[in-house]
Amino acid sequence: MLRARSGLGRLALEVPEAHVTLVAIEGTSDLTGFPRRPRIRLRFFDPAGGGPRPEEGAAELSARLLAELRELVPPSRSYRKRRSKAS
C-alpha cells in the first residue's frame, strides 16, 4: 500500500482559492485479466472533511484525503494468471 505524499497538500496550501476534488478509480486491478474487458468506474467528490484546515500541514492534509479515498475504494490486489513452466 502506498503512503500519502505531501505534494497534493503543498499545492492545496499554496493555492487557497483552488477547489480540492477527489477522484476514486475502481476496477483498475482488473486490467490484467486480459482478454476480459474490465469495468472501470470513476467517482468525483468533495472531501467530507472539507479543504485545508488552518492548523493542518501539507503531509497531514494529504494523509487525510488519501484516507477518505481508501474508505470509499479500499486497496485491492491485481491478479495475474501464472504461466506454467515448460520443461
mmCIF file of C-alpha atoms in Angstrom:
data_model
loop_
_atom_site.group_PDB
_atom_site.id
_atom_site.type_symbol
_atom_site.label_atom_id
_atom_site.label_comp_id
_atom_site.label_asym_id
_atom_site.label_seq_id
_atom_site.Cartn_x
_atom_site.Cartn_y
_atom_site.Cartn_z
ATOM 1 C CA MET A 1 0.000 0.000 0.000
ATOM 2 C CA LEU A 2 1.399 3.376 -0.973
ATOM 3 C CA ARG A 3 1.837 6.144 1.561
ATOM 4 C CA ALA A 4 0.468 9.642 1.132
ATOM 5 C CA ARG A 5 2.854 12.134 -0.451
ATOM 6 C CA SER A 6 2.824 15.758 0.632
ATOM 7 C CA GLY A 7 2.730 17.251 -2.899
ATOM 8 C CA LEU A 8 -1.061 17.392 -3.029
ATOM 9 C CA GLY A 9 -1.166 19.084 0.371
ATOM 10 C CA ARG A 10 1.529 21.581 -0.609
ATOM 11 C CA LEU A 11 -0.321 22.503 -3.785
ATOM 12 C CA ALA A 12 -3.637 22.922 -1.936
ATOM 13 C CA LEU A 13 -1.994 25.109 0.726
ATOM 14 C CA GLU A 14 -0.115 27.271 -1.806
ATOM 15 C CA VAL A 15 -3.235 27.946 -3.890
ATOM 16 C CA PRO A 16 -6.014 28.506 -1.311
ATOM 17 C CA GLU A 17 -8.536 29.624 -3.950
ATOM 18 C CA ALA A 18 -8.283 26.254 -5.729
ATOM 19 C CA HIS A 19 -11.101 23.766 -5.131
ATOM 20 C CA VAL A 20 -9.990 20.298 -3.970
ATOM 21 C CA THR A 21 -11.860 17.463 -5.689
ATOM 22 C CA LEU A 22 -11.046 13.803 -5.061
ATOM 23 C CA VAL A 23 -11.298 11.071 -7.702
ATOM 24 C CA ALA A 24 -11.843 7.427 -6.768
ATOM 25 C CA ILE A 25 -10.991 4.949 -9.533
ATOM 26 C CA GLU A 26 -12.334 1.407 -9.243
ATOM 27 C CA GLY A 27 -11.615 -1.587 -11.451
ATOM 28 C CA THR A 28 -8.022 -0.898 -12.426
ATOM 29 C CA SER A 29 -6.868 -4.152 -10.836
ATOM 30 C CA ASP A 30 -8.976 -5.982 -13.450
ATOM 31 C CA LEU A 31 -6.843 -4.596 -16.286
ATOM 32 C CA THR A 32 -4.501 -7.582 -16.004
ATOM 33 C CA GLY A 33 -7.380 -10.001 -16.687
ATOM 34 C CA PHE A 34 -6.922 -9.859 -20.471
ATOM 35 C CA PRO A 35 -8.843 -10.680 -22.693
ATOM 36 C CA ARG A 36 -11.809 -9.825 -20.462
ATOM 37 C CA ARG A 37 -12.831 -6.185 -20.788
ATOM 38 C CA PRO A 38 -12.613 -4.508 -17.365
ATOM 39 C CA ARG A 39 -15.238 -2.211 -15.882
ATOM 40 C CA ILE A 40 -13.613 0.958 -14.662
ATOM 41 C CA ARG A 41 -15.614 3.416 -12.587
ATOM 42 C CA LEU A 42 -14.637 6.989 -11.737
ATOM 43 C CA ARG A 43 -16.238 8.940 -8.896
ATOM 44 C CA PHE A 44 -15.545 12.631 -8.374
ATOM 45 C CA PHE A 45 -16.405 14.056 -4.960
ATOM 46 C CA ASP A 46 -15.542 16.795 -2.500
ATOM 47 C CA PRO A 47 -13.647 15.782 0.650
ATOM 48 C CA ALA A 48 -16.055 15.095 3.533
ATOM 49 C CA GLY A 49 -13.657 16.834 5.924
ATOM 50 C CA GLY A 50 -13.525 19.908 3.712
ATOM 51 C CA GLY A 51 -10.498 21.597 2.232
ATOM 52 C CA PRO A 52 -7.287 22.514 4.019
ATOM 53 C CA ARG A 53 -7.655 23.404 7.699
ATOM 54 C CA PRO A 54 -5.641 26.282 9.217
ATOM 55 C CA GLU A 55 -3.681 24.059 11.635
ATOM 56 C CA GLU A 56 -3.056 21.317 9.064
ATOM 57 C CA GLY A 57 0.298 20.845 7.349
ATOM 58 C CA ALA A 58 0.819 19.548 3.822
ATOM 59 C CA ALA A 59 1.577 15.969 4.894
ATOM 60 C CA GLU A 60 -1.424 15.802 7.251
ATOM 61 C CA LEU A 61 -3.768 17.121 4.557
ATOM 62 C CA SER A 62 -2.507 14.571 2.033
ATOM 63 C CA ALA A 63 -2.860 11.727 4.545
ATOM 64 C CA ARG A 64 -6.420 12.795 5.437
ATOM 65 C CA LEU A 65 -7.500 12.980 1.797
ATOM 66 C CA LEU A 66 -5.914 9.608 0.995
ATOM 67 C CA ALA A 67 -7.711 8.074 3.989
ATOM 68 C CA GLU A 68 -11.028 9.365 2.589
ATOM 69 C CA LEU A 69 -10.255 7.803 -0.773
ATOM 70 C CA ARG A 70 -9.347 4.471 0.832
ATOM 71 C CA GLU A 71 -12.616 4.487 2.774
ATOM 72 C CA LEU A 72 -14.563 4.772 -0.442
ATOM 73 C CA VAL A 73 -12.409 2.396 -2.507
ATOM 74 C CA PRO A 74 -10.290 0.033 -0.418
ATOM 75 C CA PRO A 75 -6.976 -1.024 -1.970
ATOM 76 C CA SER A 76 -7.136 -4.276 -3.924
ATOM 77 C CA ARG A 77 -4.573 -6.598 -5.384
ATOM 78 C CA SER A 78 -4.429 -7.178 -9.081
ATOM 79 C CA TYR A 79 -4.400 -10.737 -10.226
ATOM 80 C CA ARG A 80 -2.256 -12.415 -12.830
ATOM 81 C CA LYS A 81 -2.562 -15.901 -14.086
ATOM 82 C CA ARG A 82 0.758 -17.652 -13.792
ATOM 83 C CA ARG A 83 2.097 -19.375 -16.834
ATOM 84 C CA SER A 84 3.069 -22.972 -16.369
ATOM 85 C CA LYS A 85 6.760 -23.540 -16.923
ATOM 86 C CA ALA A 86 7.597 -25.724 -19.880
ATOM 87 C CA SER A 87 10.301 -28.275 -19.176
#
